[in-house]
PDB file of C-alpha atoms in Angstrom:
ATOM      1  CA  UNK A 215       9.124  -1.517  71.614  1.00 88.00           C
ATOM      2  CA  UNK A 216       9.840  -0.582  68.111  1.00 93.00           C
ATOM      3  CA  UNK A 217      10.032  -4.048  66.962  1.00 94.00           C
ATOM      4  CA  UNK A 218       7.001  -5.603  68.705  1.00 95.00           C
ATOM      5  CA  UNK A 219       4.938  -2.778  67.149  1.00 94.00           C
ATOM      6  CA  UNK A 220       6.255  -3.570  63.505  1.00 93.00           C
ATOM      7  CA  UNK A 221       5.052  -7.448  64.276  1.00 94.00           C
ATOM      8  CA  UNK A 222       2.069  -6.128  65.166  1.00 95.00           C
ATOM      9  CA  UNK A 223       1.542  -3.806  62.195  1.00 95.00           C
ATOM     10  CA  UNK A 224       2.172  -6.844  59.652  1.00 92.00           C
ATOM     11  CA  UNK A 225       4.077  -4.398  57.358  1.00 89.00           C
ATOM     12  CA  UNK A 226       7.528  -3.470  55.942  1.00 92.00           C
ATOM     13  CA  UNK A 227       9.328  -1.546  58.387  1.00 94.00           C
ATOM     14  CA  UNK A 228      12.884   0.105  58.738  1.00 94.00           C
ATOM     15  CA  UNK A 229      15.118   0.541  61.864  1.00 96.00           C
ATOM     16  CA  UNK A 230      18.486   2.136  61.941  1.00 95.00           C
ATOM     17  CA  UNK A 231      19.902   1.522  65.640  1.00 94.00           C
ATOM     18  CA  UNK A 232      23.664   3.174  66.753  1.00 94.00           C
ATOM     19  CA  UNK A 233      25.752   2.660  68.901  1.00 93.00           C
ATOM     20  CA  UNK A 234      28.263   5.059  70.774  1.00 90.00           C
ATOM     21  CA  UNK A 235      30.538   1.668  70.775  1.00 94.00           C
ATOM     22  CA  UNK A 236      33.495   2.233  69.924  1.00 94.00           C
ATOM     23  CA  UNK A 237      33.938   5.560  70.006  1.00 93.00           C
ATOM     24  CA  UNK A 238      36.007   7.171  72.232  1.00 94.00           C
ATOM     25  CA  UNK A 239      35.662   7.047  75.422  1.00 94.00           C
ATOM     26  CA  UNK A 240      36.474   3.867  75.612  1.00 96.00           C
ATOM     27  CA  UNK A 241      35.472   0.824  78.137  1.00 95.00           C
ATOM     28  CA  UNK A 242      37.320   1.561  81.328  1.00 93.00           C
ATOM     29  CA  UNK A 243      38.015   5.259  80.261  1.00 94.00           C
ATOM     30  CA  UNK A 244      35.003   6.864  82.089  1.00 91.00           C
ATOM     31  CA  UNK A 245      34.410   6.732  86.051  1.00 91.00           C
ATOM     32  CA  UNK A 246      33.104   4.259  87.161  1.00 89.00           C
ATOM     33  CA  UNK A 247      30.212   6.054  88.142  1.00 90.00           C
ATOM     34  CA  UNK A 248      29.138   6.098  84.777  1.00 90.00           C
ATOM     35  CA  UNK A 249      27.741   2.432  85.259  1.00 91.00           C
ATOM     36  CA  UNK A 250      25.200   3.081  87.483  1.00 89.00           C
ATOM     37  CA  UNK A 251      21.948   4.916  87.579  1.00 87.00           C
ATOM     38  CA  UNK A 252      19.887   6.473  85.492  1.00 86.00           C
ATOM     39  CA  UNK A 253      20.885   6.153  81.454  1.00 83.00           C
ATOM     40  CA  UNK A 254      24.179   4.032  83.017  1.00 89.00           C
ATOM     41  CA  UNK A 255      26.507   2.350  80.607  1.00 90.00           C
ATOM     42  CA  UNK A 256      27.038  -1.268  80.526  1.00 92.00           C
ATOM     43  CA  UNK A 257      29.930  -3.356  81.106  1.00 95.00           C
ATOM     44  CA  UNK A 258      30.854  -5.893  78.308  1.00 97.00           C
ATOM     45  CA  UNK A 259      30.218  -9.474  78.775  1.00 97.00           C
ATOM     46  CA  UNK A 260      33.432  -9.929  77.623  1.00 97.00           C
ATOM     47  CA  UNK A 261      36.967  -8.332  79.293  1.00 96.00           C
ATOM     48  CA  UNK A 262      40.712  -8.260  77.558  1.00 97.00           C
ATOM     49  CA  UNK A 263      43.937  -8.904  78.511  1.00 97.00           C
ATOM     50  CA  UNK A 264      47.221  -6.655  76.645  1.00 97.00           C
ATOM     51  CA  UNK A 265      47.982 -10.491  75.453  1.00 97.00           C
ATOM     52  CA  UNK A 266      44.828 -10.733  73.590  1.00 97.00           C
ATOM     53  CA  UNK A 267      45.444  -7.835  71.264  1.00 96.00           C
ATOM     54  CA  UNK A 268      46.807  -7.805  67.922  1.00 96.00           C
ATOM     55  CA  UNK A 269      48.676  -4.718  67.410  1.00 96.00           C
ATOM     56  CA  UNK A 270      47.859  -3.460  64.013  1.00 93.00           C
ATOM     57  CA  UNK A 271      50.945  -2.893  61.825  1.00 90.00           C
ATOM     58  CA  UNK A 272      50.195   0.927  61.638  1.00 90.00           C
ATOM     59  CA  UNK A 273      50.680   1.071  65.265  1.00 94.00           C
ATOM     60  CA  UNK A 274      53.959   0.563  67.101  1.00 95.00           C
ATOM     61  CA  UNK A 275      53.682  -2.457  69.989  1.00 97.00           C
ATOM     62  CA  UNK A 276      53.940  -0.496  73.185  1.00 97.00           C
ATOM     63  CA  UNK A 277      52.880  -1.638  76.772  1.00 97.00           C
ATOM     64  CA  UNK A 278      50.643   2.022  76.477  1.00 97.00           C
ATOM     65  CA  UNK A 279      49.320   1.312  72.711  1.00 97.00           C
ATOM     66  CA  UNK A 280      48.051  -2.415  74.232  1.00 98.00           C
ATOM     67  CA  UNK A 281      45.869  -1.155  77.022  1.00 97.00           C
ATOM     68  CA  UNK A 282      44.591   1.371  74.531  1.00 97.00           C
ATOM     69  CA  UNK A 283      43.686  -1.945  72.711  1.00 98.00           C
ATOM     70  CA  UNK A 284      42.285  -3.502  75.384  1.00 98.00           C
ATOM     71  CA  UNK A 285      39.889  -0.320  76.033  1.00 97.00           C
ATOM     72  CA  UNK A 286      38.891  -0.744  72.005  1.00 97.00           C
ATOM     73  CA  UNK A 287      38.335  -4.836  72.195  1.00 97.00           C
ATOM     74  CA  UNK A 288      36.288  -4.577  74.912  1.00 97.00           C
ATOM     75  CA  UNK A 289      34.144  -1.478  73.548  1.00 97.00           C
ATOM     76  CA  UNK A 290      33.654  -3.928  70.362  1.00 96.00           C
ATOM     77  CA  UNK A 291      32.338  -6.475  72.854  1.00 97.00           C
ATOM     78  CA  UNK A 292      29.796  -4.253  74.267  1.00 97.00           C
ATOM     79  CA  UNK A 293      28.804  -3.320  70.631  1.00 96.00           C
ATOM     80  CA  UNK A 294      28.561  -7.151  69.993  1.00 96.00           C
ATOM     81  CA  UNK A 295      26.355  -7.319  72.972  1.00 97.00           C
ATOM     82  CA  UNK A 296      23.958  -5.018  71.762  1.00 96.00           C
ATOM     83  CA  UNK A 297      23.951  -6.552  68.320  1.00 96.00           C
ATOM     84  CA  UNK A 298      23.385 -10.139  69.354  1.00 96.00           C
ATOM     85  CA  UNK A 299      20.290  -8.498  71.400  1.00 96.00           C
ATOM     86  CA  UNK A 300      18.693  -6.656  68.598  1.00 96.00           C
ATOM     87  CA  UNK A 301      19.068 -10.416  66.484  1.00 96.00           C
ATOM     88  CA  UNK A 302      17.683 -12.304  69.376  1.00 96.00           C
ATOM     89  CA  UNK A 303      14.237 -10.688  69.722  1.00 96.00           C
ATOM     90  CA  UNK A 304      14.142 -10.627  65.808  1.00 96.00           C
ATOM     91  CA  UNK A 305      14.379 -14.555  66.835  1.00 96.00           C
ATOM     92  CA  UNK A 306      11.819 -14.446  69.263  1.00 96.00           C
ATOM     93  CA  UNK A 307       9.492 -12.640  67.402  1.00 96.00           C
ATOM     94  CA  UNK A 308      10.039 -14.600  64.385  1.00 95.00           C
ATOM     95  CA  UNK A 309      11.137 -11.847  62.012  1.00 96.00           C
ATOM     96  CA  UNK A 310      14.393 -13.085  61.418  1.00 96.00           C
ATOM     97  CA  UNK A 311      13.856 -14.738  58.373  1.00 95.00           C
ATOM     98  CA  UNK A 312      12.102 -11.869  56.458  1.00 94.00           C
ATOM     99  CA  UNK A 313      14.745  -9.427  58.163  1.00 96.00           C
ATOM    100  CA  UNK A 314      17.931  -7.610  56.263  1.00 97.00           C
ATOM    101  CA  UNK A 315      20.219  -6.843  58.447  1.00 97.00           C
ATOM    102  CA  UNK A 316      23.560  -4.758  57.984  1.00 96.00           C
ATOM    103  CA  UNK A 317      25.690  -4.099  60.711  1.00 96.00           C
ATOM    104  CA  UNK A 318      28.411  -1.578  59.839  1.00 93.00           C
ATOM    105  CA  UNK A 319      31.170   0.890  61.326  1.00 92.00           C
ATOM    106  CA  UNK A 320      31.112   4.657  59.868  1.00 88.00           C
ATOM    107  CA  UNK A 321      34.600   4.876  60.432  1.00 90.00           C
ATOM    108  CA  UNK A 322      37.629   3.053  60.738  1.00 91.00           C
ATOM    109  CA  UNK A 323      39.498   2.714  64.140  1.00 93.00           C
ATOM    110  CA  UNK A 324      39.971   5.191  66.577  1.00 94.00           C
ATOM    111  CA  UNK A 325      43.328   5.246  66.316  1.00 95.00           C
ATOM    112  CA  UNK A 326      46.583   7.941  64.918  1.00 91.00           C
ATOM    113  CA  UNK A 327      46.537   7.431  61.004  1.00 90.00           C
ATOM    114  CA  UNK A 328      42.959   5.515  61.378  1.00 94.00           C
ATOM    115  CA  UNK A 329      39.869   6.913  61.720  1.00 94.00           C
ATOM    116  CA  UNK A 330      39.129  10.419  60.568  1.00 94.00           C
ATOM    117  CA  UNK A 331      42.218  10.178  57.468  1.00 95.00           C
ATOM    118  CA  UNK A 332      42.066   8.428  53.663  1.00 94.00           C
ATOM    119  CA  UNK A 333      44.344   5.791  54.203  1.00 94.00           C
ATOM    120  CA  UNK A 334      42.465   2.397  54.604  1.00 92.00           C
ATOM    121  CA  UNK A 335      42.696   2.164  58.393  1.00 92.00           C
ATOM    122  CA  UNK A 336      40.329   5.121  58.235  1.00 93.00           C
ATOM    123  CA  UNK A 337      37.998   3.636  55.470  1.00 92.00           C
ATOM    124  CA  UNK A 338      38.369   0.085  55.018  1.00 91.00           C
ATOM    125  CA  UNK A 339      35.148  -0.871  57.609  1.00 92.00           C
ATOM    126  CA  UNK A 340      33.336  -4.168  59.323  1.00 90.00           C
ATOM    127  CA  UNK A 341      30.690  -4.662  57.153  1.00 92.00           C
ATOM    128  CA  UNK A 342      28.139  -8.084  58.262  1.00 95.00           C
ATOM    129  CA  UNK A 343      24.900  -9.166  56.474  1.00 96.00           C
ATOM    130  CA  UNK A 344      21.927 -11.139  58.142  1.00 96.00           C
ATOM    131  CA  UNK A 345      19.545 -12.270  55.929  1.00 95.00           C
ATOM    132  CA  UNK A 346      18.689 -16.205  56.821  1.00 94.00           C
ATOM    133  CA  UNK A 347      17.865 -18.069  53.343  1.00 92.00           C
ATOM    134  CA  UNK A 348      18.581 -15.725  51.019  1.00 94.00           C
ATOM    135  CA  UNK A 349      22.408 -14.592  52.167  1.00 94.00           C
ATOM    136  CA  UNK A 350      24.725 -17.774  52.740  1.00 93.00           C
ATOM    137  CA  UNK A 351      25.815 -17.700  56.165  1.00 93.00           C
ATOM    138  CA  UNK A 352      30.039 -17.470  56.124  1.00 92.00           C
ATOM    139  CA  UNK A 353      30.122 -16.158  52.903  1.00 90.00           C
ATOM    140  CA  UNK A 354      32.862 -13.653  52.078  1.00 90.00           C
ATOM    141  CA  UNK A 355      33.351 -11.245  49.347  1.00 87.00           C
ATOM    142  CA  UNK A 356      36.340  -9.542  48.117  1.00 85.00           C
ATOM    143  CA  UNK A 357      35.200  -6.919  45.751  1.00 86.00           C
ATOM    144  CA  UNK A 358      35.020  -3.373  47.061  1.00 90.00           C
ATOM    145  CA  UNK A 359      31.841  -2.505  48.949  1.00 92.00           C
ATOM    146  CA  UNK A 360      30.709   1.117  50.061  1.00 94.00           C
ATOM    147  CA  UNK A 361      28.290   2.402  52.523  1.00 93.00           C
ATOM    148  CA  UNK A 362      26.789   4.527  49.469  1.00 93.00           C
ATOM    149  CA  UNK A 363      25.815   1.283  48.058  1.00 96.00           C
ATOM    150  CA  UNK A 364      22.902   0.543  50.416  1.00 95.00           C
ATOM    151  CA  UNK A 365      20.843   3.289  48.766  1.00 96.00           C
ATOM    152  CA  UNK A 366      21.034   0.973  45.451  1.00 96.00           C
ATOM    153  CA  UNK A 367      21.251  -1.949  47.009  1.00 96.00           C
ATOM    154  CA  UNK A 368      17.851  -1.582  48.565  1.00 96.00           C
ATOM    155  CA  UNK A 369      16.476  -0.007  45.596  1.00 96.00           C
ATOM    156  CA  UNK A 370      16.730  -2.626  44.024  1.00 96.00           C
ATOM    157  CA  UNK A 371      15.436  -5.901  46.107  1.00 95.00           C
ATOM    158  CA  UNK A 372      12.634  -3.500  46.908  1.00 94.00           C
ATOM    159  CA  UNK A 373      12.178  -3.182  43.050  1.00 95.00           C
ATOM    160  CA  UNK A 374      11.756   0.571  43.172  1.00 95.00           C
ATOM    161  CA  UNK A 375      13.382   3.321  41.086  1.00 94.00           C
ATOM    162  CA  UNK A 376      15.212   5.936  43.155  1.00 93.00           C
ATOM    163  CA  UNK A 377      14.765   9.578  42.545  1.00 93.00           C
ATOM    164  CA  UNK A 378      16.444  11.152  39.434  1.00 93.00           C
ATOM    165  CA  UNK A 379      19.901  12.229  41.138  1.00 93.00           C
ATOM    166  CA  UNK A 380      20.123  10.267  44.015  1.00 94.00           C
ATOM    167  CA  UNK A 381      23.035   8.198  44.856  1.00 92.00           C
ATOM    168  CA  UNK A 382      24.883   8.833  41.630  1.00 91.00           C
ATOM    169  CA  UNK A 383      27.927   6.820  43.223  1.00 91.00           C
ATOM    170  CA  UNK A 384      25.672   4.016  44.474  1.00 95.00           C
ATOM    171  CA  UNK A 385      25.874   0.537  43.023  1.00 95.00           C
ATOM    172  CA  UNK A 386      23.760  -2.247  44.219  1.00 95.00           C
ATOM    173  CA  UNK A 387      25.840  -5.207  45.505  1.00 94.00           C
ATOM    174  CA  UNK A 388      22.315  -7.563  45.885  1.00 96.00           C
ATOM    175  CA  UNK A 389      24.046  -9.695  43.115  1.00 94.00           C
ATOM    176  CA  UNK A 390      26.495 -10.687  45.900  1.00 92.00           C
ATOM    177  CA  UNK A 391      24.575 -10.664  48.416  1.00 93.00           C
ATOM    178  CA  UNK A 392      22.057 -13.441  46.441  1.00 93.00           C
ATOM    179  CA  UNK A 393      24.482 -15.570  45.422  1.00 91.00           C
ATOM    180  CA  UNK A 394      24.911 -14.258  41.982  1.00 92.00           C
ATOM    181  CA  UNK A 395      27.568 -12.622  39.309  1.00 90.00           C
ATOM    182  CA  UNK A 396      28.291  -9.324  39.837  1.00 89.00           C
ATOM    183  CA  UNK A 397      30.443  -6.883  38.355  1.00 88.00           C
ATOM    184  CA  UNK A 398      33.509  -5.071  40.264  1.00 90.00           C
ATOM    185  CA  UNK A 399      32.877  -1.644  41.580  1.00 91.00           C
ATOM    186  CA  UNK A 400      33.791   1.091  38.944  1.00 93.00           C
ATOM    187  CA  UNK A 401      34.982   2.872  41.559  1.00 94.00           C
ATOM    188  CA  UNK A 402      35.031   4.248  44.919  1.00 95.00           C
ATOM    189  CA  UNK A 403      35.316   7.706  46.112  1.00 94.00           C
ATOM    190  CA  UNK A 404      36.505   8.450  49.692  1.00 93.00           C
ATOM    191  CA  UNK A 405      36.568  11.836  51.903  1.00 91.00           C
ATOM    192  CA  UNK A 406      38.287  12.694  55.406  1.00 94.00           C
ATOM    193  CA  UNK A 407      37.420  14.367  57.639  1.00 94.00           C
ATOM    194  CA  UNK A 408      38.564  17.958  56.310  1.00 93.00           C
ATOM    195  CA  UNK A 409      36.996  16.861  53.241  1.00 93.00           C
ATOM    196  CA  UNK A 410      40.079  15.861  51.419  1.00 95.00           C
ATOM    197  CA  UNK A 411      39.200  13.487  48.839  1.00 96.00           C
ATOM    198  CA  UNK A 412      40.537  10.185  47.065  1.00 97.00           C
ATOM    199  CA  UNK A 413      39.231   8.089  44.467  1.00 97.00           C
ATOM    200  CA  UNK A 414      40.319   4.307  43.949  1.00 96.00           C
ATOM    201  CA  UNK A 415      39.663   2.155  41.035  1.00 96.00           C
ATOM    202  CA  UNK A 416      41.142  -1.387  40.623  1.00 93.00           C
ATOM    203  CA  UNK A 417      44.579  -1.842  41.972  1.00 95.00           C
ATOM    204  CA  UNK A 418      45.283   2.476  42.624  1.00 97.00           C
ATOM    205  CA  UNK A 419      43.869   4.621  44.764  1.00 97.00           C
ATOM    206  CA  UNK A 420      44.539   8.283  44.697  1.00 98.00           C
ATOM    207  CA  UNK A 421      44.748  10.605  47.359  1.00 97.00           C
ATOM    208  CA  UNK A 422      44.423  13.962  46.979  1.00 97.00           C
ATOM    209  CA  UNK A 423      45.861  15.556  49.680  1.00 96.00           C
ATOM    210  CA  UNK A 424      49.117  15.050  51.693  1.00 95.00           C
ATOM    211  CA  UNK A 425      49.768  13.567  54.816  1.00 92.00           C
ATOM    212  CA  UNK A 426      46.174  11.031  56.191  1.00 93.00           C
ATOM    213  CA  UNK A 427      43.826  14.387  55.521  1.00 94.00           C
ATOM    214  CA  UNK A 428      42.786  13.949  59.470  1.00 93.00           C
ATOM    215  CA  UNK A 429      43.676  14.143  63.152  1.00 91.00           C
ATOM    216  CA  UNK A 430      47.218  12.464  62.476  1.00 89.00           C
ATOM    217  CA  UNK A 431      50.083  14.464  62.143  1.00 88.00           C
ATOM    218  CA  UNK A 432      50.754  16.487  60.046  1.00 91.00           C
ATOM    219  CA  UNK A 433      47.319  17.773  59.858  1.00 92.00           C
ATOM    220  CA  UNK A 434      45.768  19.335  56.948  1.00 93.00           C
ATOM    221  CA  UNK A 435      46.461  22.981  57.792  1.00 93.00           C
ATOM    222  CA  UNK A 436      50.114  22.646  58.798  1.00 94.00           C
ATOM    223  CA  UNK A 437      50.362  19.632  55.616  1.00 94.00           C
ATOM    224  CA  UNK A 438      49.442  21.671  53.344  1.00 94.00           C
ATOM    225  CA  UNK A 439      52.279  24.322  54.356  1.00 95.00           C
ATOM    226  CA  UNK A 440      54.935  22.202  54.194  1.00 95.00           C
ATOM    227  CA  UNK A 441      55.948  22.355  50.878  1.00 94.00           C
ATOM    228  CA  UNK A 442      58.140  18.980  51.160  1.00 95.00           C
ATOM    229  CA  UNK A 443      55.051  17.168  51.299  1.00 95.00           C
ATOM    230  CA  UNK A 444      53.698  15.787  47.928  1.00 96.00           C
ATOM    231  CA  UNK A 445      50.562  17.314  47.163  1.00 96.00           C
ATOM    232  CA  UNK A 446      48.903  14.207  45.743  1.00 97.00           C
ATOM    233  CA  UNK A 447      49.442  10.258  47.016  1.00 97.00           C
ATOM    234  CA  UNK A 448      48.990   7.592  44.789  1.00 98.00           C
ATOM    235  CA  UNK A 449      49.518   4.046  46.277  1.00 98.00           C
ATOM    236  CA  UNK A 450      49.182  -0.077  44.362  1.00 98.00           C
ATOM    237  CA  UNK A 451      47.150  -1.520  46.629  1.00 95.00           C
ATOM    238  CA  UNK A 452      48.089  -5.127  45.019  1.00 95.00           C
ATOM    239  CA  UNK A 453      51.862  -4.553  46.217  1.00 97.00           C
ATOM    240  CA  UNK A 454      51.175  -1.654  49.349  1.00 96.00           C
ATOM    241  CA  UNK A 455      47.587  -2.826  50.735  1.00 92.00           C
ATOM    242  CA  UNK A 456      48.615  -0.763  53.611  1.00 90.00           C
ATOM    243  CA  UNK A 457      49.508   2.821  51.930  1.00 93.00           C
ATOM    244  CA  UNK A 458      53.224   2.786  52.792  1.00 92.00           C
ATOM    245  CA  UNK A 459      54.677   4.159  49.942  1.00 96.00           C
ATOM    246  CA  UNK A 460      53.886   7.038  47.674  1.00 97.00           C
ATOM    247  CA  UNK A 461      54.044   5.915  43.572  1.00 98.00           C
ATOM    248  CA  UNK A 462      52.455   8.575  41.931  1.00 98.00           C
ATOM    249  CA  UNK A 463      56.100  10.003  40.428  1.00 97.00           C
ATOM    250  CA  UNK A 464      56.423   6.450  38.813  1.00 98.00           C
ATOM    251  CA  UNK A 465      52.644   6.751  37.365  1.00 98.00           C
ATOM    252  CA  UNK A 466      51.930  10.293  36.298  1.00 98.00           C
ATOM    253  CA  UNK A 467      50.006   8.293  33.351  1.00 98.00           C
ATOM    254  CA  UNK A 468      47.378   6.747  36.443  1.00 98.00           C
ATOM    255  CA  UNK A 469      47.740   9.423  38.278  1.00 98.00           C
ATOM    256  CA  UNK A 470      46.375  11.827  35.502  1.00 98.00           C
ATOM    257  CA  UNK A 471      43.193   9.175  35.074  1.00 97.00           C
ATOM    258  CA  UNK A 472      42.421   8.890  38.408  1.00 97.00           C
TER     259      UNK A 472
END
């Protein structure tokens, strides 16, 4: 495979692997022939119980919205699965130690007000670095981290000088990831999936758009023609981390910044 060849080669290499997991369908949600034969899918080593599940507070705790869970846990299992393969022949090939590795979701939860919109269900990610002595295992960090920050990020522990114009809203969080001081994120700027956009900085984050800006409803095109609905959001993440209420009237001062 890939990886044997890149042992072999002695040299730098580069490997982005997906996953369909979890993206709908979910485990369970396909027929069952869909686990056997050719190209089959896999069953996780791992199954759930409706008892297992947290319900997430965006979500109302139904007997329905828990087996939908369920279906989502155990997709994440299977995803798990494939990610504790990948790390194990990076063991047994004894890469591991010279080996970055970032596992990451490009999109919150599949789920109503989740993925696809600008509230933080839909962009607030699981976001895991390998990187055996040089990243502290169990370390956490609180700052804000975005996927447009791997373009910088690898820039610079590969000491090279990106292209003039590339990743203009990339900042390199190796600081972190070594150990060291790092400055908070200037910024962040998030899109939907229409392409709505919002923009958050320190304890605001402005959306630009109203209702989630995806699947939920109201979506965008009937949003946007209800005249009731504000036309821009602006939430305090230090009091709201979850996007419940709408305090742009009480800031037109941030609101005009952001």
């Amino acid at each position: 495979g890939f990886l044997e060849q890149a042992r072999e080669a002695g040299a730098p290499f580069f490997l982005m692997a997906n996953s369909h997991d979890p993206h709908r369908p979910l485990h369970g949600q396909v027929p069952e022939s869909a686990y056997s034969g050719p190209g089959a899918l896999e069953h996780p080593t791992r199954t759930f119980g409706p008892e297992d599940c947290r319900v997430p507070d965006f979500l109302p705790d139904t007997p329905e919205v828990r087996a939908d869970l369920v279906a989502y846990h155990e997709s994440s299992r299977r995803f798990d699965d494939m990610v504790r393969g990948l790390l194990g022949v990076l063991d047994e090939l004894e890469l591991a130690e010279s080996t970055l590795v970032i596992c990451l979701s490009d999109n919150g939860m599949p789920f109503p007000f989740a993925k696809a919109s600008c509230y933080p269900q839909g962009t607030r990610v699981p976001w895991v670095v390998r990187w055996p002595g040089r990243v502290a295992a169990g370390a956490t960090e609180e700052r804000t981290v975005s996927t447009a920050d791997v373009l910088a990020t690898l820039a610079e522990l590969l000491d090279v000088t990106p292209r003039e114009g590339a990743g203009v809203d990339s900042f390199s969080f190796a600081p972190a990831l070594l150990g060291r001081e790092q400055a908070p994120r200037p910024f962040t700027v998030h899109h939907s999936i229409n392409g709505s956009f919002a923009i958050r900085k320190g304890r605001w984050k402005l959306c630009l758009c109203p209702g989630s800006g995806g699947w939920s409803a109201p979506r965008p095109e009937k949003a946007w023609a209800d005249e009731s609905l504000p036309r821009v959001q602006l939430f305090d993440l230090v009091e709201d981390p979850g996007e419940a209420e709408n305090v742009a009237a009480r800031h037109p001062a941030v609101v005009e910044a952001l």
